[in-house]
Amino acid sequence: MYLAPVELLFEESRPGRRNWRTPGADRATATADLPAYMVREKAPALPELGELDLIRHFTRLSQKNYAISTNFYPLGSCTMKYNPVVNERIAADPQWYHLHPYQDDDTVQGALELMHDLAADLGEATGLPGVTLHPAAGAHGELTALMVLRAWLDDQGQNQRRTILIPDSAHGTNPASCTLAGFDVVTIKSNDRGLCAVRDLVEHLGDDTAGLMITNPSTLGLFEEDIVKICDLVHEAGGKVYMDGANFNAIMGITRPGDFGIDMMHLNLHKTFSTPHGGGGPGSGPICVTEELTKYLPTPSVVQGSEGFELSTPESSIGRVRGFHGNFMVLVRAYAYIKRLGAEGIKRVAENAVLNANYIRVKVNHHWRVPFDRICMHEFVARPTKAMRDKGIHTLDIAKRLIELGYHPPTVYFPLVVAEAIMVEPTETESKETLDGFIAALIQVAEEATAGEAFLHQTPRNMPVSRVDEAKAVKDPQLCFRCQ
Amino acid sequence: MRPNDRSYLDSHEWAKLDGNIVTVGISDFAVEQLGELVYLDLPDTGSTFSEGEAFGEVESVKAVSDLNCPVAGEVVEVNSDLCDNLENLQNNPFEGGWLLKVKIDGNSLGDMLDLAAYEALVSSQS
């Protein structure tokens, strides 16, 4: 019965249906003290349902959720890792969530200390000591860092530097953030090993270079082996290097971006540091920068003064990028995660994330084509073999078949540098049994695809909705229920 | 079958020369790789582009791609009906799905791939 689609609340509504009424809450009483111009003539068109129908509506919707707490979630480049319950236990303390950001500093010393210590830990982990916790997501962190870069360029009298170089395997947010920050984007090609092509980079460096945005490990799950040389070249040309930290899970505790030449980066607390991801999160995308760039960071930052922790504005701050202090309750969860693991635990996270990805890769690389089939980081990219494509089976069919088998599909058709890409990121918390189950599913689907099974085009067959018209929402958007 | 009467770029645009007018489009391989198209942005008549410059973009359910101008010149005609009839580009990229006509100085194309070289490129990418 749960397979049936859930109707919208508006469809379930029946005029006048009520379960209970609050005494005295009739319209005449409720509006008695209001001036006439503030009283609306008609009641708002809200759905009308009995309490039990309402409860069933939301419970059924919740049962359709697919989450890391229901099954394996190998969505590449998204690090859908488990959010440990201890994070929630600590964040559930009313001493955190009853705080108000307008309270005097001396009444919120614990909260300020948490932000101060979290920033210090993130600075230590990245080797980039200047940290702001304000950005609400990774892309917001990118934009904030680019604004910092702009402020630094202005101070150097170098504001003719308007070009940011971005490898072709980058996340789409990188060029989008550059455009929003007023920079021009030039794409750098990948070489035949899937890495940023140094030769192509050198050709594009010049007096107009503001910087490079690079993802390391890259979206192909590969460590940029020439990263030190790449950073040196950009620095020699007068630019700065920004690292997209989406894939930091693979390297934390093992190497530090600040040590291999990065000037600025963001971290996704909702990926790497186990705070809730997806479904509204909310996210958190702190940025970490070198000592030199620290004075440009957004205001306020938390500093330790003689009488405790206080808020302060960096010397040449770019200003505010968000209200108050970012998504504070998310910061509490990330702090709990870091303190629980410690430096040794953080390192083991990276090791196990890399081990799990490589375990799946070597188990399936005889069944799928793995374009860069060598030791990977925390994720790897595969694609259908020629035999499958000759039978007309596409990656989309594979992903839909995995839904049928009970798995959230991996990321598909990204990164763009691999046609028909399937990108698998298992994360560190999965058991060998879970990985083996997923490997068996991948091998089964590979065999079906190689045989050119026609049913693959009809999958998923056990869901309320099978194939949707993916283009209709873009070509013909209907944003209002009543518009139909 | 891909037509032999035109030249190709490694970014999957084609150019067909007729006197000093070059018709520009994208290949069937580009269309196939993009998947279902949702949006096409083309320039106005009278715009000028240098060789290799992006003249517009095409968006599909999978990605947004720049459209690169294979030649330097001035746009003299735009297939503007195409923006509302993307099926025409999807189904017929070499004929009805042409994008621009560009007037060039001189009467030859620059350094582009012939059909055989383009076929080799496509088979290495597919």
XYZ file of C-alpha atoms in Angstrom:
610
model
C 0.000 0.000 0.000
C 2.885 2.391 0.581
C 3.740 2.227 -3.094
C 0.735 4.388 -3.934
C 1.628 8.033 -4.549
C 0.723 10.348 -1.669
C -1.849 12.961 -2.662
C -1.135 16.616 -2.006
C -2.697 18.098 1.125
C -4.796 20.294 -1.169
C -6.124 17.212 -2.950
C -6.969 15.531 0.341
C -8.773 18.653 1.608
C -12.587 18.633 2.118
C -14.449 21.896 2.874
C -15.183 22.366 6.562
C -13.383 19.208 7.723
C -12.061 19.717 11.258
C -10.954 17.495 14.103
C -11.053 19.950 16.951
C -11.627 23.622 17.617
C -9.823 25.855 20.096
C -12.398 27.480 22.391
C -12.690 31.216 21.715
C -10.717 31.009 18.458
C -13.619 31.892 16.194
C -13.083 34.654 13.693
C -15.077 37.356 15.547
C -13.131 36.916 18.796
C -9.734 36.529 17.161
C -10.034 39.751 15.152
C -11.914 41.866 17.724
C -8.884 43.938 18.739
C -7.534 44.486 15.220
C -8.149 47.637 13.171
C -10.563 46.932 10.321
C -7.981 47.423 7.566
C -5.888 44.571 8.982
C -8.706 42.025 8.986
C -8.788 39.941 5.829
C -12.116 39.523 4.129
C -11.749 35.873 3.271
C -10.068 33.104 5.214
C -6.813 31.871 3.613
C -7.247 28.889 1.294
C -5.548 26.359 3.559
C -6.230 22.655 3.179
C -8.871 21.272 5.553
C -8.195 17.805 6.969
C -8.833 15.673 9.999
C -5.897 15.180 12.345
C -5.509 11.492 11.564
C -5.482 12.145 7.799
C -2.828 14.787 8.348
C -0.681 12.465 10.465
C -0.977 9.710 7.860
C -0.048 12.131 5.091
C 3.250 13.104 6.685
C 4.043 9.629 8.001
C 3.579 8.141 4.519
C 5.776 10.820 3.011
C 8.455 10.099 5.597
C 8.292 6.398 4.762
C 9.181 7.230 1.173
C 12.378 8.926 2.282
C 15.634 7.360 1.249
C 18.332 8.376 3.677
C 21.672 7.202 4.986
C 19.684 5.928 7.984
C 17.666 3.607 5.710
C 20.274 2.274 3.296
C 23.624 2.707 1.530
C 23.976 6.076 -0.217
C 26.978 6.012 -2.612
C 26.385 9.452 -4.151
C 29.773 10.503 -5.543
C 31.254 13.900 -4.654
C 28.559 14.356 -2.022
C 30.071 12.438 0.929
C 26.714 11.220 2.252
C 28.302 9.980 5.448
C 26.538 8.791 8.550
C 25.733 11.530 11.082
C 26.654 10.009 14.456
C 23.890 10.133 17.059
C 26.252 11.627 19.628
C 26.319 14.824 17.519
C 22.558 15.105 17.854
C 22.653 14.293 21.549
C 25.063 17.152 22.189
C 23.265 19.568 19.861
C 19.957 18.757 21.610
C 21.170 20.491 24.795
C 18.889 23.516 25.359
C 21.956 25.431 26.553
C 22.834 25.676 22.846
C 19.524 26.006 21.145
C 17.973 28.496 23.578
C 20.789 30.997 23.007
C 19.921 34.195 21.194
C 22.479 35.903 18.950
C 21.658 39.311 20.495
C 22.708 38.173 23.975
C 25.679 39.955 25.530
C 29.009 38.294 24.818
C 29.614 37.576 28.512
C 26.454 35.416 28.637
C 27.474 33.271 25.631
C 31.109 32.560 26.394
C 30.634 28.814 25.824
C 29.210 29.342 22.345
C 31.987 31.785 21.432
C 34.591 29.357 22.760
C 33.101 26.570 20.614
C 33.334 28.730 17.476
C 36.854 29.829 18.383
C 38.033 26.246 18.983
C 36.260 24.848 15.926
C 37.926 27.507 13.753
C 41.291 26.616 15.293
C 40.731 22.886 14.624
C 39.727 23.504 11.005
C 42.760 25.783 10.604
C 44.987 23.030 11.985
C 43.439 20.342 9.752
C 43.891 22.418 6.602
C 47.160 24.191 7.446
C 45.352 27.454 6.720
C 45.023 29.366 10.001
C 42.533 32.104 9.019
C 39.026 30.661 9.345
C 35.508 32.048 9.020
C 32.547 29.889 9.946
C 29.930 32.133 8.321
C 29.282 30.696 4.825
C 26.101 28.635 4.773
C 27.236 26.130 2.134
C 30.190 25.184 -0.060
C 29.236 27.485 -2.919
C 28.743 30.343 -0.453
C 32.265 29.623 0.817
C 33.578 29.803 -2.750
C 31.940 33.184 -3.266
C 33.242 34.477 0.073
C 36.796 33.388 -0.769
C 36.610 35.008 -4.196
C 35.524 38.255 -2.526
C 38.546 37.925 -0.208
C 40.727 37.368 -3.283
C 39.244 40.473 -4.899
C 40.010 42.556 -1.787
C 43.595 41.272 -1.753
C 44.058 42.029 -5.473
C 42.728 45.565 -4.943
C 45.232 46.078 -2.109
C 48.033 44.935 -4.404
C 46.907 47.358 -7.117
C 46.254 44.314 -9.299
C 42.573 44.610 -10.035
C 43.205 44.093 -13.747
C 43.551 40.410 -12.767
C 40.069 39.222 -13.688
C 40.563 35.650 -14.873
C 40.155 32.509 -12.789
C 41.403 29.243 -14.261
C 39.297 26.140 -13.563
C 40.017 22.527 -14.611
C 37.346 20.899 -16.791
C 36.584 18.289 -14.120
C 35.448 20.927 -11.591
C 32.100 21.168 -9.832
C 29.706 23.500 -11.652
C 29.605 25.760 -8.598
C 33.200 26.921 -9.272
C 32.533 28.805 -12.523
C 29.170 29.953 -11.159
C 30.815 31.495 -8.075
C 33.440 33.208 -10.268
C 30.763 34.762 -12.447
C 28.849 35.982 -9.403
C 32.055 37.497 -7.965
C 32.765 39.335 -11.236
C 35.616 37.172 -12.552
C 35.984 35.628 -16.002
C 36.501 31.876 -16.254
C 38.956 29.997 -18.456
C 38.766 26.203 -18.538
C 41.954 24.133 -18.157
C 41.987 20.719 -19.793
C 42.599 17.410 -18.061
C 45.494 15.285 -19.294
C 45.293 11.612 -20.284
C 45.726 10.564 -16.653
C 42.662 12.560 -15.597
C 44.741 15.229 -13.848
C 44.959 19.002 -14.362
C 47.195 19.466 -17.421
C 50.179 21.559 -16.301
C 51.078 22.375 -19.905
C 47.612 23.807 -20.573
C 47.728 25.705 -17.270
C 51.046 27.362 -18.168
C 49.616 28.506 -21.500
C 46.787 30.327 -19.768
C 48.729 31.993 -16.931
C 49.413 35.704 -17.401
C 48.985 39.273 -16.159
C 45.224 38.809 -16.078
C 45.367 35.691 -13.841
C 43.632 36.235 -10.510
C 43.914 32.623 -9.493
C 43.162 28.951 -9.984
C 40.259 27.017 -8.465
C 41.183 23.366 -8.150
C 39.486 20.409 -6.502
C 41.922 18.058 -4.810
C 41.310 15.153 -4.794
C 39.549 15.876 -8.083
C 36.014 14.865 -8.979
C 37.546 11.823 -10.678
C 38.645 10.694 -7.219
C 42.298 11.294 -8.135
C 44.927 13.162 -6.135
C 46.448 15.981 -8.199
C 50.016 14.683 -8.226
C 51.460 17.939 -9.589
C 49.700 20.104 -7.022
C 52.896 21.630 -5.554
C 54.153 22.570 -9.005
C 50.718 23.875 -10.006
C 50.551 26.123 -6.919
C 54.097 27.393 -7.532
C 53.259 28.267 -11.142
C 50.125 30.195 -10.172
C 52.001 32.035 -7.411
C 54.841 32.941 -9.801
C 52.243 34.333 -12.192
C 50.895 36.559 -9.399
C 47.693 34.674 -8.551
C 46.312 32.696 -5.630
C 45.137 29.097 -5.511
C 41.684 28.209 -4.215
C 40.884 24.611 -3.345
C 37.354 23.260 -3.499
C 37.334 21.182 -0.315
C 34.372 18.990 -1.258
C 36.677 15.968 -1.318
C 38.643 16.740 1.834
C 37.336 13.504 3.379
C 40.000 11.567 1.467
C 43.016 13.474 2.755
C 42.243 14.918 6.171
C 44.760 13.988 8.805
C 47.115 12.788 6.059
C 48.123 15.943 4.237
C 47.260 19.624 4.605
C 46.320 21.915 1.690
C 48.213 24.802 3.328
C 51.355 22.652 3.210
C 51.065 21.875 -0.514
C 50.573 25.498 -1.555
C 46.845 26.264 -1.316
C 45.956 29.835 -0.263
C 42.222 29.474 0.376
C 39.689 26.660 0.548
C 36.243 25.816 1.802
C 35.201 22.827 3.848
C 31.735 21.317 3.673
C 30.874 20.534 7.280
C 27.809 18.701 5.914
C 30.078 16.385 3.942
C 33.395 15.893 5.670
C 32.383 16.701 9.241
C 29.210 14.591 9.422
C 26.564 17.259 9.868
C 23.215 16.536 8.181
C 23.366 16.708 4.384
C 20.475 17.154 2.018
C 16.852 17.731 2.895
C 17.665 21.281 3.897
C 20.674 20.437 6.072
C 21.256 23.282 6.646
C 24.749 23.246 5.223
C 27.871 24.983 6.410
C 30.867 25.939 4.276
C 33.594 27.570 6.372
C 36.615 28.923 4.505
C 40.220 28.625 5.612
C 42.891 31.032 4.316
C 46.587 31.806 4.761
C 47.857 34.213 7.406
C 48.285 36.856 4.691
C 44.601 36.765 3.695
C 43.161 36.524 7.225
C 42.640 40.274 7.572
C 40.100 40.239 4.720
C 37.772 37.616 6.244
C 34.109 38.437 6.947
C 33.022 40.047 10.183
C 32.648 39.145 12.990
C 35.262 36.615 13.996
C 35.733 35.274 17.516
C 39.003 36.216 19.247
C 40.307 35.437 22.710
C 40.736 38.676 24.679
C 42.006 39.305 28.193
C 38.492 38.943 29.640
C 37.307 36.007 27.593
C 36.076 35.444 24.066
C 34.800 38.403 22.091
C 33.651 39.341 18.615
C 36.003 41.306 16.432
C 36.182 42.667 12.895
C 39.242 41.700 10.825
C 41.337 44.724 9.778
C 40.335 44.854 6.089
C 37.194 42.732 6.311
C 35.025 42.271 3.239
C 32.058 42.770 5.596
C 29.190 40.460 6.405
C 28.314 37.480 4.262
C 25.571 36.138 6.487
C 23.436 37.080 9.477
C 24.944 36.484 12.913
C 27.435 33.569 13.025
C 26.494 31.167 10.245
C 24.508 28.011 10.943
C 25.533 27.738 14.574
C 23.773 24.459 15.443
C 25.590 22.831 12.520
C 28.876 24.081 13.958
C 28.025 22.385 17.268
C 27.597 19.030 15.487
C 30.871 19.388 13.556
C 32.673 20.308 16.766
C 31.245 17.232 18.503
C 32.431 15.053 15.590
C 35.980 16.433 15.635
C 36.350 16.210 19.415
C 35.009 12.662 19.484
C 37.455 11.462 16.813
C 40.551 13.471 17.705
C 43.498 13.779 15.333
C 44.010 10.001 15.124
C 40.344 9.311 14.456
C 40.177 11.970 11.747
C 43.059 10.268 9.970
C 41.360 6.852 10.221
C 38.230 8.344 8.631
C 40.255 9.303 5.542
C 42.030 5.930 5.416
C 38.790 3.944 5.608
C 37.014 6.185 3.088
C 39.841 5.534 0.607
C 39.977 1.807 1.417
C 36.224 1.352 0.917
C 36.258 3.126 -2.462
C 39.198 1.053 -3.692
C 37.569 -2.167 -2.459
C 34.482 -1.519 -4.604
C 36.618 -0.370 -7.556
C 38.726 -3.525 -7.784
C 35.672 -5.755 -7.303
C 33.772 -4.191 -10.213
C 36.464 -3.056 -12.653
C 36.194 -6.255 -14.696
C 32.466 -5.668 -15.162
C 32.444 -1.912 -15.764
C 34.813 0.329 -17.625
C 36.878 2.317 -15.108
C 38.621 4.998 -17.223
C 41.343 5.868 -14.672
C 41.798 2.458 -13.119
C 44.483 2.999 -10.507
C 44.487 3.541 -6.728
C 41.789 6.147 -6.179
C 40.952 8.391 -3.280
C 37.528 8.303 -1.577
C 35.569 7.802 -4.826
C 35.975 6.489 -8.364
C 34.337 6.998 -11.728
C 33.108 4.130 -13.909
C 31.028 3.953 -17.080
C 29.187 1.326 -19.135
C 31.407 -0.831 -21.374
C 31.251 -0.597 -25.156
C 29.309 -3.888 -25.250
C 26.589 -2.354 -23.047
C 26.436 0.872 -25.051
C 26.263 -1.092 -28.307
C 23.137 -2.743 -26.901
C 21.653 0.714 -26.285
C 22.022 0.651 -22.496
C 22.844 4.027 -20.986
C 23.983 5.105 -17.557
C 20.490 6.411 -16.860
C 19.110 2.857 -17.283
C 21.748 1.539 -14.874
C 20.881 4.137 -12.246
C 17.158 3.382 -12.521
C 17.824 -0.357 -12.192
C 19.796 0.283 -8.984
C 16.751 2.094 -7.565
C 14.744 -1.031 -8.332
C 17.291 -3.091 -6.403
C 16.890 -0.836 -3.370
C 19.909 1.457 -3.715
C 20.162 5.189 -4.072
C 22.028 5.451 -7.380
C 25.541 6.895 -7.490
C 26.062 10.307 -9.087
C 25.562 9.979 -12.861
C 26.695 12.054 -15.859
C 29.241 13.877 -13.678
C 32.103 14.719 -13.945
C 31.525 15.886 -17.519
C 35.004 14.799 -18.658
C 33.875 11.154 -18.635
C 30.934 10.397 -20.939
C 28.149 8.398 -19.248
C 29.931 8.656 -15.908
C 28.872 6.795 -12.765
C 30.592 8.137 -9.669
C 30.699 5.984 -6.533
C 31.625 7.274 -3.075
C 30.943 4.769 -0.294
C 32.298 6.810 2.692
C 34.136 5.308 5.655
C 31.313 4.115 7.889
C 30.021 1.248 5.719
C 30.662 -2.350 6.756
C 32.210 -4.917 4.406
C 28.806 -6.658 4.213
C 27.105 -3.468 2.981
C 29.843 -2.912 0.398
C 29.595 -6.556 -0.738
C 25.832 -6.180 -1.189
C 26.296 -3.139 -3.381
C 29.106 -4.803 -5.353
C 26.805 -7.775 -6.037
C 24.125 -5.370 -7.312
C 26.623 -3.575 -9.573
C 27.812 -6.893 -11.028
C 24.252 -8.136 -11.535
C 23.306 -4.927 -13.393
C 26.497 -5.154 -15.468
C 25.519 -8.658 -16.591
C 21.974 -7.532 -17.447
C 23.311 -4.537 -19.355
C 25.851 -6.631 -21.272
C 23.023 -8.977 -22.270
C 21.077 -5.911 -23.450
C 18.026 -6.813 -21.316
C 15.114 -4.761 -22.675
C 13.482 -4.333 -19.262
C 16.332 -2.023 -18.244
C 14.611 0.734 -20.249
C 11.466 0.376 -18.097
C 13.142 0.496 -14.698
C 12.327 1.196 -11.924
C 9.216 -0.969 -12.028
C 8.554 -1.126 -8.277
C 8.233 2.588 -7.505
C 5.130 4.828 -7.522
C 6.639 6.748 -10.442
C 8.958 5.176 -13.002
C 10.593 7.399 -15.641
C 9.791 11.068 -15.323
C 10.029 13.621 -18.126
C 13.304 15.164 -16.990
C 13.058 18.115 -19.353
C 9.450 19.134 -18.703
C 10.145 20.894 -15.416
C 12.667 23.136 -17.167
C 10.737 23.705 -20.388
C 7.303 24.067 -18.861
C 7.586 24.783 -15.141
C 4.379 24.852 -13.107
C 5.174 26.462 -9.811
C 1.655 26.648 -8.415
C -0.665 23.716 -7.680
C -3.675 25.684 -8.895
C -2.043 26.484 -12.235
C -2.694 22.956 -13.415
C 25.704 9.372 -41.634
C 27.647 12.556 -41.011
C 27.877 14.869 -44.021
C 31.179 15.187 -45.834
C 30.492 18.692 -47.156
C 31.629 20.547 -44.041
C 34.358 20.796 -41.392
C 34.278 20.054 -37.690
C 35.760 21.305 -34.414
C 36.978 19.034 -31.639
C 34.337 20.714 -29.449
C 31.719 19.199 -31.831
C 30.579 22.244 -33.803
C 30.410 22.033 -37.613
C 30.931 24.753 -40.233
C 29.781 24.706 -43.848
C 31.237 27.201 -46.294
C 29.238 28.814 -49.110
C 31.137 31.745 -50.693
C 31.921 34.016 -47.760
C 28.986 32.765 -45.650
C 29.594 30.001 -43.105
C 26.671 28.046 -41.641
C 27.401 26.850 -38.078
C 25.807 24.019 -36.097
C 26.588 21.194 -33.668
C 27.054 17.535 -34.537
C 24.797 14.556 -33.899
C 27.422 13.289 -31.422
C 27.159 16.520 -29.404
C 23.378 16.225 -29.368
C 23.515 12.578 -28.345
C 26.001 13.257 -25.549
C 23.981 16.168 -24.210
C 20.783 14.154 -23.976
C 17.402 15.862 -24.015
C 17.821 19.570 -24.743
C 15.977 22.112 -22.626
C 17.354 25.521 -23.585
C 19.279 27.214 -26.359
C 20.724 30.716 -26.257
C 21.787 32.246 -29.580
C 23.214 35.721 -30.314
C 21.519 38.531 -32.240
C 22.101 39.192 -35.917
C 24.915 41.724 -36.266
C 26.994 40.331 -33.376
C 30.635 39.664 -34.172
C 32.775 36.835 -32.869
C 36.407 35.875 -33.035
C 37.493 32.347 -33.900
C 36.889 30.007 -30.958
C 34.811 32.546 -29.035
C 31.639 31.333 -27.320
C 28.587 32.624 -29.203
C 25.884 31.030 -27.112
C 25.038 28.069 -24.954
C 22.964 24.950 -25.036
C 21.506 23.334 -21.942
C 20.339 19.756 -21.576
C 19.060 17.706 -18.673
C 22.705 16.786 -18.032
C 24.835 19.879 -18.635
C 25.229 23.394 -19.965
C 27.744 23.739 -22.807
C 29.228 26.755 -24.545
C 28.807 26.944 -28.297
C 32.099 27.907 -29.939
C 32.286 29.899 -33.140
C 34.530 28.053 -35.637
C 35.235 31.230 -37.625
C 35.717 34.961 -37.054
C 33.011 37.150 -38.518
C 29.620 38.837 -38.277
C 26.358 36.973 -37.674
C 24.077 37.629 -40.659
C 21.303 35.154 -39.868
C 20.157 33.265 -36.781
C 17.930 30.183 -36.734
C 15.880 31.787 -33.972
C 12.844 29.510 -34.392
C 15.077 26.730 -33.136
C 15.038 28.045 -29.557
C 11.351 27.145 -29.305
C 11.670 23.963 -31.363
C 14.579 22.140 -29.790
C 13.345 18.826 -31.250
C 14.497 20.160 -34.587
C 18.053 20.508 -33.266
C 17.773 17.184 -31.439
C 16.571 15.256 -34.509
C 18.181 17.118 -37.354
C 21.432 18.764 -36.214
C 23.047 18.863 -39.675
C 20.161 20.440 -41.641
C 17.126 22.063 -39.994
C 19.061 22.365 -36.712
C 21.673 24.832 -38.014
C 22.368 27.678 -35.569
C 23.998 30.667 -37.308
C 25.166 32.031 -40.631
C 28.363 34.037 -40.263
C 29.904 36.349 -42.878
C 33.672 35.950 -42.909
C 36.531 37.911 -44.436
C 37.867 35.820 -47.283
C 36.377 32.555 -48.439
C 38.022 29.708 -46.553
C 37.710 28.010 -43.178
C 40.600 27.967 -40.706
C 42.196 24.931 -39.198
C 39.335 22.453 -38.702
C 38.842 18.689 -38.831
C 37.646 16.974 -41.991
C 35.047 14.211 -41.704
C 37.582 11.376 -41.335
C 39.468 13.155 -38.567
C 36.201 13.998 -36.791
C 34.985 10.391 -37.043
C 38.257 9.277 -35.441
C 37.798 11.797 -32.626
C 34.241 10.637 -31.979
C 35.186 6.987 -31.852
C 37.960 7.772 -29.351
C 35.443 9.584 -27.119
C 32.570 7.103 -27.299
